[in-house]
Coordinates of C-alpha atoms and ligand atoms in Angstrom, one line a residue:
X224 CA -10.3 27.7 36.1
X225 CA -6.7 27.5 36.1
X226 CA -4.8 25.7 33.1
X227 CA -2.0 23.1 33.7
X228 CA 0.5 21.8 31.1
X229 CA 2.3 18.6 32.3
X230 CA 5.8 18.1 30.5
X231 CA 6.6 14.4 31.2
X232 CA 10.4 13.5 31.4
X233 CA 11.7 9.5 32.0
X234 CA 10.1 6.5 32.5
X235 CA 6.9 5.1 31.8
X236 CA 6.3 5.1 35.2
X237 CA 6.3 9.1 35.0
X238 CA 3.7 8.8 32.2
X239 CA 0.7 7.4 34.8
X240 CA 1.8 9.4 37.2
X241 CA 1.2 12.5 35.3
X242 CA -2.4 11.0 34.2
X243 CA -2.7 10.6 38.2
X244 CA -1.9 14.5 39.2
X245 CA -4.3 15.5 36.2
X246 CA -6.5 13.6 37.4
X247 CA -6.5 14.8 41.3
X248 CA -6.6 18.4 40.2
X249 CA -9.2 18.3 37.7
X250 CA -11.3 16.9 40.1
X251 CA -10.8 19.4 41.8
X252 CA -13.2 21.6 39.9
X253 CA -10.9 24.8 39.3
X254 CA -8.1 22.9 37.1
X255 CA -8.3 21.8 33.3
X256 CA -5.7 20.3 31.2
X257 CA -4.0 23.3 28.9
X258 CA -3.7 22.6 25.0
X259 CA -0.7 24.3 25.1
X260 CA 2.5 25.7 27.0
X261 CA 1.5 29.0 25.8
X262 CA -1.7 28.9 27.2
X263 CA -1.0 27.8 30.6
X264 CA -1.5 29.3 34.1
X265 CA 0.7 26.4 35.9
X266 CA 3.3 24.2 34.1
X267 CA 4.4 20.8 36.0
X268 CA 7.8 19.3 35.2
X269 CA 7.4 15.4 36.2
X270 CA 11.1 14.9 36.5
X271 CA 13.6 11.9 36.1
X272 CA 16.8 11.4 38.5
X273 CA 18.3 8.4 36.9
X274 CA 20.8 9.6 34.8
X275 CA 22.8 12.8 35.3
X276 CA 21.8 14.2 32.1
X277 CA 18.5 13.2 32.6
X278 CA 18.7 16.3 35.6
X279 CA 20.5 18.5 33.5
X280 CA 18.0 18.7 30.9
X281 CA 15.4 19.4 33.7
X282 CA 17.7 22.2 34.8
X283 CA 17.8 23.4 31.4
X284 CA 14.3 23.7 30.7
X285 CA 13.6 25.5 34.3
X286 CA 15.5 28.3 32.6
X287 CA 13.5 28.8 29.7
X288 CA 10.8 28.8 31.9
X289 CA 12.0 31.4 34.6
X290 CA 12.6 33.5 31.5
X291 CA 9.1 32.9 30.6
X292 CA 7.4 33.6 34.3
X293 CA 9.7 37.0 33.8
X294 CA 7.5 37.8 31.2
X295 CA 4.3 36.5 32.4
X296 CA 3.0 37.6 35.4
X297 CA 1.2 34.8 38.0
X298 CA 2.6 32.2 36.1
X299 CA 3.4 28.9 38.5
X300 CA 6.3 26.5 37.9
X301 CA 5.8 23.2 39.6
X302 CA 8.9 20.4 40.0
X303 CA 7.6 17.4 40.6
X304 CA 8.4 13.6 40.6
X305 CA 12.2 11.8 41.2
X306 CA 14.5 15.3 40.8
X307 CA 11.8 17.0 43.4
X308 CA 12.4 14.2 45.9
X309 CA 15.9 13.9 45.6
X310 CA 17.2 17.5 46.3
X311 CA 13.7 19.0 48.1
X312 CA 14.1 22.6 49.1
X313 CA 17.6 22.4 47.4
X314 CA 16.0 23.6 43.9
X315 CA 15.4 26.5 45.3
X316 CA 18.9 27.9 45.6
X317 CA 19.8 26.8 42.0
X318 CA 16.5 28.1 40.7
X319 CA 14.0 30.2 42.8
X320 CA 11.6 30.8 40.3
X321 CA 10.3 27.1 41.4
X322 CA 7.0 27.6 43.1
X323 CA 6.4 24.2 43.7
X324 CA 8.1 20.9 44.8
X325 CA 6.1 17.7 45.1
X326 CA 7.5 14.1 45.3
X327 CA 6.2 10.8 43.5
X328 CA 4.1 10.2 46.5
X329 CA 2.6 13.9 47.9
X330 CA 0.2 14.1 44.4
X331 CA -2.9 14.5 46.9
X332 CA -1.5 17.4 48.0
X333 CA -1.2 19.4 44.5
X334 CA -4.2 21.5 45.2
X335 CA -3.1 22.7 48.1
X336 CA 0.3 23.3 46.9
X337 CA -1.1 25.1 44.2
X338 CA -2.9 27.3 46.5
X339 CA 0.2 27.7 48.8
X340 CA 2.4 29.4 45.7
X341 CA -0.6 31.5 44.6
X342 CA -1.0 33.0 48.0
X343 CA 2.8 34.1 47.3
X344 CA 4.6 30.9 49.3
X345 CA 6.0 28.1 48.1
X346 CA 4.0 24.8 48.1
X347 CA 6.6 21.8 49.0
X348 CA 5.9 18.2 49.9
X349 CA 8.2 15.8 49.5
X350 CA 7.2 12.9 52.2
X351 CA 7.4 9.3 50.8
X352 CA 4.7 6.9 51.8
X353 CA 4.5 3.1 52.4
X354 CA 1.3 3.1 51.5
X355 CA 0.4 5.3 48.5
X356 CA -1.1 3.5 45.6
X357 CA -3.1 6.2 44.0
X358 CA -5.3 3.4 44.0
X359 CA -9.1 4.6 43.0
X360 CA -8.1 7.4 41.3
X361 CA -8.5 6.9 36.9
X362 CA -5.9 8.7 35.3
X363 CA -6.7 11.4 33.0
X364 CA -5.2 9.5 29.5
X365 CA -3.3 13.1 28.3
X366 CA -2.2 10.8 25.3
X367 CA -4.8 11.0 22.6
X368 CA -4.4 8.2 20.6
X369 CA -6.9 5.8 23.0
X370 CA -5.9 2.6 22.2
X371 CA -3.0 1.5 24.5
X372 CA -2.6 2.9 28.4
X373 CA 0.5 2.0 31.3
X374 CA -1.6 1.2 34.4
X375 CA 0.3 1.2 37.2
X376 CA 0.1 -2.4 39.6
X377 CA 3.2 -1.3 42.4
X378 CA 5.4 1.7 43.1
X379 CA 8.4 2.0 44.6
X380 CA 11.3 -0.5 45.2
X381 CA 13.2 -2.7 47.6
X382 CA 16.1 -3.9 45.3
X383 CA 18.6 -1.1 46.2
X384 CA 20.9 -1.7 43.0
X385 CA 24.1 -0.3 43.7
X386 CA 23.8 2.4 40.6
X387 CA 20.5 3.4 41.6
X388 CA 18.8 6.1 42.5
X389 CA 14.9 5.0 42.2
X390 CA 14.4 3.6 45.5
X391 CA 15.4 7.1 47.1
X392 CA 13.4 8.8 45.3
X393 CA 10.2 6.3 44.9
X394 CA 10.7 4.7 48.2
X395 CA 9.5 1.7 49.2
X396 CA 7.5 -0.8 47.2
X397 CA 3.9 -1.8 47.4
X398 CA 1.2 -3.0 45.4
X399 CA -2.4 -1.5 44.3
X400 CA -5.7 -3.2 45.0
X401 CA -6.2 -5.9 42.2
X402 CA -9.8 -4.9 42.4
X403 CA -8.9 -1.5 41.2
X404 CA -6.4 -2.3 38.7
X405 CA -9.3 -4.7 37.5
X406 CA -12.0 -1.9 37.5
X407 CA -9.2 0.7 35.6
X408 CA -8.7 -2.0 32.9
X409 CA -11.8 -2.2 32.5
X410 CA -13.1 0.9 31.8
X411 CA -10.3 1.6 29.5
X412 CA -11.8 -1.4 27.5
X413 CA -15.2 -0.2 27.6
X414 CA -14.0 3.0 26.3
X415 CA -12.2 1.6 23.5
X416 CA -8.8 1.0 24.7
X417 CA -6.8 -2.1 22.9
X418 CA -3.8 -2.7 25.1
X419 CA -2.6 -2.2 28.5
X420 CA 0.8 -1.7 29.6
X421 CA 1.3 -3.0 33.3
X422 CA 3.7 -1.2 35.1
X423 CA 5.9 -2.0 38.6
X424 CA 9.6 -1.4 38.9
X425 CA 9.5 -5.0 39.4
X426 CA 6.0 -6.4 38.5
X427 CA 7.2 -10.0 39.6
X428 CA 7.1 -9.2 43.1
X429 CA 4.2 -7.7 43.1
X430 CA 2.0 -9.1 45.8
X431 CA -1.6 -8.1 47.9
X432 CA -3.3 -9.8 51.0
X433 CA -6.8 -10.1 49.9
X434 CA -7.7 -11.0 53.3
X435 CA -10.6 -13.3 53.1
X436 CA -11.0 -13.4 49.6
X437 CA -8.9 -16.2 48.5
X438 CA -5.5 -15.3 50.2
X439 CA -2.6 -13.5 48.5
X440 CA -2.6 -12.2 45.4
X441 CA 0.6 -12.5 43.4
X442 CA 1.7 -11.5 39.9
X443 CA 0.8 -14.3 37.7
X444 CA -2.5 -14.5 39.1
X445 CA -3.4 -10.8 38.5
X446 CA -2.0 -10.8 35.1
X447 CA -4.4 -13.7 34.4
X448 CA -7.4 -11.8 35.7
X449 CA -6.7 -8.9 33.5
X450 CA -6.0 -10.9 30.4
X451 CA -9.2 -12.3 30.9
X452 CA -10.9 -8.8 31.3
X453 CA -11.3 -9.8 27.3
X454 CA -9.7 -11.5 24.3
X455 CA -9.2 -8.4 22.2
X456 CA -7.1 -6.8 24.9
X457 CA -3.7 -7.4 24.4
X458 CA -1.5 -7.2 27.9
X459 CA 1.9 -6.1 28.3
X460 CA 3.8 -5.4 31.2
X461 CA 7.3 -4.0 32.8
X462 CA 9.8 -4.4 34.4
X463 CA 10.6 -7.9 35.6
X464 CA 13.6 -8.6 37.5
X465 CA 16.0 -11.2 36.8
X466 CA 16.2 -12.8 40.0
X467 CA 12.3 -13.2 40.5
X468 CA 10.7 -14.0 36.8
X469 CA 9.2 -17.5 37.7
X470 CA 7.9 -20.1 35.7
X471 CA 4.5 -19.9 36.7
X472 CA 4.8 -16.3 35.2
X473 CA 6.0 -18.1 31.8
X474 CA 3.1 -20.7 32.1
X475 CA 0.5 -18.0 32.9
X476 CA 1.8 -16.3 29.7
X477 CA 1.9 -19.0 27.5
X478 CA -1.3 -20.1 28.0
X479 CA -3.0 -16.7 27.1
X480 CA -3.0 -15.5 23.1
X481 CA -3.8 -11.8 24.7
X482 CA -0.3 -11.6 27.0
X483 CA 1.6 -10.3 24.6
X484 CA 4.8 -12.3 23.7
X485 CA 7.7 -9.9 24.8
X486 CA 9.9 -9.7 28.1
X487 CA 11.4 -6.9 29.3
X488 CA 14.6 -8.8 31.5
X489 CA 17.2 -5.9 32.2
X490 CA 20.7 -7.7 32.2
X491 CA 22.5 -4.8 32.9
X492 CA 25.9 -6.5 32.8
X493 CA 26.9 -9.7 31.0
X494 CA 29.8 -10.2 33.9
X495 CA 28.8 -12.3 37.0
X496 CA 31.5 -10.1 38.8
X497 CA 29.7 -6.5 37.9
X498 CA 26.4 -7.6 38.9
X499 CA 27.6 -8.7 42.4
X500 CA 28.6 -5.3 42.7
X501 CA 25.3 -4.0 41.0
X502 CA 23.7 -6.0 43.9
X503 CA 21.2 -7.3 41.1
X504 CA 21.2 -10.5 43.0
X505 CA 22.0 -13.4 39.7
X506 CA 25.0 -14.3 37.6
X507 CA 25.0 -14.8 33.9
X508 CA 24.1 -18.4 34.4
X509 CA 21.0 -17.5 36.2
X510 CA 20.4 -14.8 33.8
X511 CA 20.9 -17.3 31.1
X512 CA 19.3 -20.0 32.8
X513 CA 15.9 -17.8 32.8
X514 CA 16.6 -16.9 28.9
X515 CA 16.1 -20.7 28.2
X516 CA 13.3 -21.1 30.6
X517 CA 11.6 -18.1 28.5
X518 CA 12.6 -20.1 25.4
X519 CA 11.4 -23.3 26.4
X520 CA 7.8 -21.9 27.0
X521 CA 7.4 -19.6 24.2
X522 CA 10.0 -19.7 21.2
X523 CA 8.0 -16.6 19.4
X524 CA 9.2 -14.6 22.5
X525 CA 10.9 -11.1 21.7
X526 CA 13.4 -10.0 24.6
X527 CA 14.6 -6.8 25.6
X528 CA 16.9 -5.7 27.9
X529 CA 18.8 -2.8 29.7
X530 CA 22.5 -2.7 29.8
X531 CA 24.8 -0.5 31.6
X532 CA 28.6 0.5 30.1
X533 CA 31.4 1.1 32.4
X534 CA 30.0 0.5 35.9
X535 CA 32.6 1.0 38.3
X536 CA 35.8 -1.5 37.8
X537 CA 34.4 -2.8 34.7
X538 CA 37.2 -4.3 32.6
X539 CA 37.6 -5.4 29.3
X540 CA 36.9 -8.4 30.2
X541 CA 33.6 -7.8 31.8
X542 CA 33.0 -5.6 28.6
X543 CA 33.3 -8.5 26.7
X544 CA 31.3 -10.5 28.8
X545 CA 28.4 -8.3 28.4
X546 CA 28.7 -8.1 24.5
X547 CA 29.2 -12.0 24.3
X548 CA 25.9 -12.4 26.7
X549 CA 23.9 -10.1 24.4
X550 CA 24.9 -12.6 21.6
X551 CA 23.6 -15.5 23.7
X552 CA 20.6 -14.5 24.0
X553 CA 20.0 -12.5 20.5
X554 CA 18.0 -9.6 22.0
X555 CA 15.1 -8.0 20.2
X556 CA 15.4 -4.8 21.7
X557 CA 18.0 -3.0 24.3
X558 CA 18.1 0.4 26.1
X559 CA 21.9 1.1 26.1
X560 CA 22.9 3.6 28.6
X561 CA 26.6 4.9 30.1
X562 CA 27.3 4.4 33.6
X563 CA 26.5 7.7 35.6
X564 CA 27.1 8.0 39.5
X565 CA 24.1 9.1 41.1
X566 CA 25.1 10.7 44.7
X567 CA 23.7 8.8 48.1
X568 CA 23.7 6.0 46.1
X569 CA 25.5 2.7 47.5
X570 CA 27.8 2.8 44.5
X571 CA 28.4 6.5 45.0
X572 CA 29.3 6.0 48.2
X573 CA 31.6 3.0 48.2
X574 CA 33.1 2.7 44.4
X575 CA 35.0 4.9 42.5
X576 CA 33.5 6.0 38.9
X577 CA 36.9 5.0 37.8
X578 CA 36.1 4.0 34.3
X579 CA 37.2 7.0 31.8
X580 CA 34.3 8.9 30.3
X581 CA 35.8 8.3 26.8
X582 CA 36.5 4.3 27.8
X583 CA 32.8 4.3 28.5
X584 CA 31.8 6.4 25.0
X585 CA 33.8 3.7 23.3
X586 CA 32.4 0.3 24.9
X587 CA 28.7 2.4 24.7
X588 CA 29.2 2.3 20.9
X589 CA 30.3 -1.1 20.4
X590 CA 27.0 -2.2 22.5
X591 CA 24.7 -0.1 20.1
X592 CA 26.4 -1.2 17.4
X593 CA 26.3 -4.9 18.4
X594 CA 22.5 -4.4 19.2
X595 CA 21.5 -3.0 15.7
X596 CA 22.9 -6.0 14.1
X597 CA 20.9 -8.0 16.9
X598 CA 17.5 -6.4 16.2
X599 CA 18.3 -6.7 12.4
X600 CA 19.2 -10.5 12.1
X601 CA 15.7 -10.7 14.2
X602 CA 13.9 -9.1 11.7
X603 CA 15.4 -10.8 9.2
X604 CA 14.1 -13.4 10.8
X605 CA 10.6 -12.4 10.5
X606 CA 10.9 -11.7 6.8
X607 CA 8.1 -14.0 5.0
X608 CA 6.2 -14.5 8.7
X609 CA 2.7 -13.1 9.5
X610 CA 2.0 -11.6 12.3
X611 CA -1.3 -9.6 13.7
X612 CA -0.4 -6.0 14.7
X613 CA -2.7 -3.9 17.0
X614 CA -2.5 -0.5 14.5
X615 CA -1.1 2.5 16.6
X616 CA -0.9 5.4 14.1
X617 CA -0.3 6.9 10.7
X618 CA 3.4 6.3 9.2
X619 CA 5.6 9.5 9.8
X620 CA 7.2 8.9 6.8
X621 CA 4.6 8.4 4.4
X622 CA 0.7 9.2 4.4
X623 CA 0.1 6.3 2.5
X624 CA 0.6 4.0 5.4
X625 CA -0.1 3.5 9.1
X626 CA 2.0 1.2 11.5
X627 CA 0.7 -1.1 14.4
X628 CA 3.2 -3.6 16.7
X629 CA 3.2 -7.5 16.9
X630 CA 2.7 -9.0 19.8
X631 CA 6.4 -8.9 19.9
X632 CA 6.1 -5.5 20.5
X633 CA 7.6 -4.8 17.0
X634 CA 7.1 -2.0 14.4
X635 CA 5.1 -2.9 11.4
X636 CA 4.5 -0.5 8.7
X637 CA 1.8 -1.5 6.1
X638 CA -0.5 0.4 3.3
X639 CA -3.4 2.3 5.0
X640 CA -5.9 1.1 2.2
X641 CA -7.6 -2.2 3.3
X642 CA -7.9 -4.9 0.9
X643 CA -11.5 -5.2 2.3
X644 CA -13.3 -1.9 3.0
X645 CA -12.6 1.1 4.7
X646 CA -8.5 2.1 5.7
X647 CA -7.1 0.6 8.7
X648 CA -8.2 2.5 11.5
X649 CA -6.6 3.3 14.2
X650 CA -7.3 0.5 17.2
X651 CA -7.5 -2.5 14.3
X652 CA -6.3 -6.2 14.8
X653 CA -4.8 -6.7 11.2
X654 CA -3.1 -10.0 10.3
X655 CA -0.2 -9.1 8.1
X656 CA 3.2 -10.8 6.3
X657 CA 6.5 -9.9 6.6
X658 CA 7.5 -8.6 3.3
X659 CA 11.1 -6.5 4.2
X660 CA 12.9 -4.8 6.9
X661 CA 15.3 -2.5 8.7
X662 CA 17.2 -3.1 12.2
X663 CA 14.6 -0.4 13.5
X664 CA 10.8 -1.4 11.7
X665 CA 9.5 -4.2 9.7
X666 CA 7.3 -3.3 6.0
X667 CA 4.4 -5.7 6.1
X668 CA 1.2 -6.6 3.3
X669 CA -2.2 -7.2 4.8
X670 CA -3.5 -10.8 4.3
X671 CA -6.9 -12.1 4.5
Ligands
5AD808 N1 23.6 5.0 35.3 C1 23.2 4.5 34.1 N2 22.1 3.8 33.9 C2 21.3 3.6 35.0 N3 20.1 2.9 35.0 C3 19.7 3.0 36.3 N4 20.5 3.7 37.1 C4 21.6 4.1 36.2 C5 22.8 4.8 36.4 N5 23.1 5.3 37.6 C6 19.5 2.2 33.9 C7 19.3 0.7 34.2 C8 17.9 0.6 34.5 C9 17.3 1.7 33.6 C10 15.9 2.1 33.9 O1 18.2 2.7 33.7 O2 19.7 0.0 33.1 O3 17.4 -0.7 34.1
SF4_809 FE1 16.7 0.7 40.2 FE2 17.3 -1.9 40.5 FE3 14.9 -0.9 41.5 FE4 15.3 -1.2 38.8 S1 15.2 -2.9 40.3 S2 14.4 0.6 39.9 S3 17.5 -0.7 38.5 S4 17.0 -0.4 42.2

C-alpha cells in the first residue's frame, strides 16, 4: 500500500479533480489517502496556471519538497493539473526531482505513471482529450466536513478569452452524462451531504445528446433534475458566462426554493472597449442588461463577480468604468485580481502588458476597497432580516458559536446552543435573524 498526499492549489475545479485521481488510484487496491505530508510515499501537486504567482508558489513548494525526497529515500513527487499541461517535460529542467507529470485529462493513467517513476523513469502524460468526463468515477470527498461537495457537469473551454490560459491547459469543452451527475448527487444525499456545488468553466453552455431519450439536454434542464433529487439539498453552481446566462436559467431558478439564490457572473471589466479585447463577447449594456434580468426574477439574488485590473491598454477611463459598473450593480462578493500575461495566450501574443505594475497595485486597491464598502452596505442591508443557513462548521473565533451560509451564499455566525435541544450540528437547516455585521460575515440569533 502506497500513501498519497494531494496538495490542491486554484480553482474549485482542481478540488474534484483531486477527489477524481484519489479516487482512480485507490481503486486501484495498492494506494490509500495519507493523513499527513509526513507520512507519505507519493505527494501530488494539482497545480494552477492562471496567474503568474499562482506558478511561482507551485515552484516554490517543489523546493521544499526536493529538499524533502533528499532526505527520504523512494519518495515520489507528482505535478499534476494546469502547470503540468502547460510546460510538460519542461519542469524537468527547472526541477528534476519531479517524477511525475500528468495533465487535467491523463488521471487514468496515474497508476501507471506511478509505476513508471518507481521503476526509476519518469511517468509523463500530458494528452488532452475531447472526450474525458471522468464520468462514472465517485470522487473520494478528501474534505471531511460532508455536508457540501463541487460535482463537476463539463470540463474544458471554448471561449478563448484573450488573458487566458485555461483552455490550453483544460482543452476543449464537453459535458458529463446527466445520468451520472444524477447518480453522484444522489449518493452524496443518501450519505448525508446538504449542498452541491455544480461546476463547468461555463455551466450555461453545458449541453448532452441523450439520443433517444428526450433529445438534448441543456443546463436549465439538468439543474432542475438535480434540485429535484430532494428539497433539503440546496444547489449551487459556477461559473456562468455573461454572454450565455438565459432566462430560462433565471426561471428554472426562481421557481426552485433549493437553487440557491447567488450568481457567480464574472464582469471582468466595466469598459465595453476592454472586453472586446478580453474577447468576452458582451459590453456593459449586455452585462447590465442581464444584471436586471437577474433582478427582475429574483430581487433576494446575491451577485458575485471577477474583475481584472490593468488588462492591456486599460485607461483611466476604463478603470473608472469598471469601478462605476461595480456600483451599478452593488456586488455581494468579488474576486479582485491584477492583470498577469500568461505566455501563448492571445493577449500575450498580440498586446503589450503595458500597464505599470504599480499603476495596476494602485487601481487593484481602489477595486478592493470599493468592494468592501459593496459587501458591507449589503449586509447592512440584511441587518434585522431572517434568513435560513445550511450550518458548515464551528466559529474560528469563538467556541461558543458555529457559522452556516444563506442561500446567498453568505457567512452567518450564530450561538452553537439551540434554543430547542441539542447544539446546532453540523449539516442543520437553521432559520436565523440578522442581528449585526461586518463587510466580511453577518452575526445572527436563531428564531423559532
Ligand atoms: N490575469 C489575471 N486574472 C486572470 N483570470 C484569468 N486569467 C487571468 C490573468 N491572465 C481571472 C479571471 C477569471 C478568474 C478565474 O481568474 O477574472 O474569471
Ligand atoms: Fe478562461 Fe474565459 Fe474560459 Fe473563464 S470563460 S476559463 S476566463 S477562457
Amino acid at each position: 500500500m502506497r500513501r498519497v498526499w494531494i496538495e490542491t492549489y486554484g480553482c474549485q475545479m482542481n478540488v474534484v479533480d483531486s477527489e477524481t485521481l484519489m479516487a482512480i488510484l485507490v481503486a486501484t487496491g495498492g494506494f490509500v489517502a495519507a493523513d499527513s505530508v509526513a507520512e507519505a510515499d507519493i505527494i501530488l501537486l494539482n497545480t494552477c496556471s492562471i496567474r503568474d504567482n499562482a506558478e511561482q508558489r507551485i515552484w516554490h513548494r517543489l523546493d521544499e519538497l526536493g529538499a524533502l525526497k533528499r532526505r527520504r529515500k523512494g519518495m515520489i513527487i507528482g505535478l499534476v493539473g494546469c502547470m503540468a499541461e502547460r510546460l510538460r517535460e519542461g519542469i524537468l529542467e527547472q526541477r528534476p526531482a519531479v517524477d511525475i507529470i500528468a495533465g487535467p485529462d491523463s488521471y487514468r493513467s496515474l497508476p501507471l505513471l506511478v509505476k513508471e517513476a518507481e521503476e526509476g523513469g519518469r511517468g509523463i502524460n500530458t494528452e488532452l482529450s475531447k472526450e474525458e468526463t471522468y464520468a462514472e468515477i465517485s470522487p473520494v470527498r478528501l474534505d471531511g466536513a460532508g455536508v457540501s461537495a463541487f460535482v463537476s457537469i463539463m470540463r474544458g473551454c471554448n471561449n478563448f478569452c484573450s488573458y487566458c490560459v485555461v483552455p490550453y491547459t483544460r482543452g476543449r469543452e464537453r459535458s458529463r452524462d446527466p445520468e451520472t451527475i444524477l447518480r453522484e448527487v444522489g449518493e452524496l444525499f443518501n450519505a448525508g451531504y446538504k449542498e452541491v456545488t455544480l461546476l463547468g468553466q461555463n455551466v450555461n453552455s453545458y449541453s448532452w445528446n441523450a439520443s433517444g431519450k428526450g433529445g438534448r439536454v441543456y443546463f436549465p434542464e439538468l439543474l432542475k433534475q438535480v434540485a429535484e433529487v430532494s428539497p433539503q439539498l440546496r444547489v449551487r453552481f459556477a461559473t456562468s458566462h455573461p454572454k450565455d446566462i438565459s432566462d430560462k436559467l433565471l426561471e428554472t431558478m426562481a421557481g426552485m426554493p433549493n437553487i440557491c439564490r447567488a450568481i457567480h457572473l464574472p464582469a471582468q471589466s466595466g469598459s465595453s472597449r476592454i472586453l472586446e479585447k478580453m474577447n468576452r463577447k458582451y459590453t456593459r449594456e449586455w452585462y447590465l442588461d442581464r444584471i436586471a434580468a437577474i433582478r427582475r426574477a429574483m430581487p433576494d439574488c446575491a451577485i458575485s463577480t471577477d474583475v481584472i485590473a490593468g488588462f492591456c491598454s486599460e485607461t483611466v477611463e476604463d478603470h473608472e468604468a469598471t469601478l462605476s459598473l461595480m456600483r451599478e450593480v452593488g456586488y455581494e462578493f468579488a474576486f479582485m485580481f491584477k492583470y498577469s500575461e500568461r505566455p501563448d495566450t492571445v493577449a500575450a501574443k498580440a498586446m503589450p502588458d503595458d500597464v505599470p505594475e504599480e499603476v495596476k497595485t494602485a487601481r487593484l486597491t481602489q477595486i478592493i476597497d470599493l468592494q468592501n464598502e459593496l459587501s458591507l452596505a449589503s449586509n447592512k442591508r440584511d441587518v434585522g432580516k431572517e434568513f435560513e443557513i445550511l450550518v458548515e462548521g464551528a466559529s474560528k473565533r469563538s467556541v461558543e458559536k458555529v457559522f452556516g451560509r444563506t442561500s446567498q451564499n453568505k457567512v452567518v455566525v450564530i450561538p452553537r446552543s439551540s434554543k430547542v435541544g441539542a447544539d446546532h450540528k453540523i449539516g442543520d437547516y437553521v432559520r436565523v435573524k440578522i442581528t449585526s455585521c461586518s463587510s466580511a460575515t453577518l452575526q445572527g440569533e436563531e428564531v423559532i
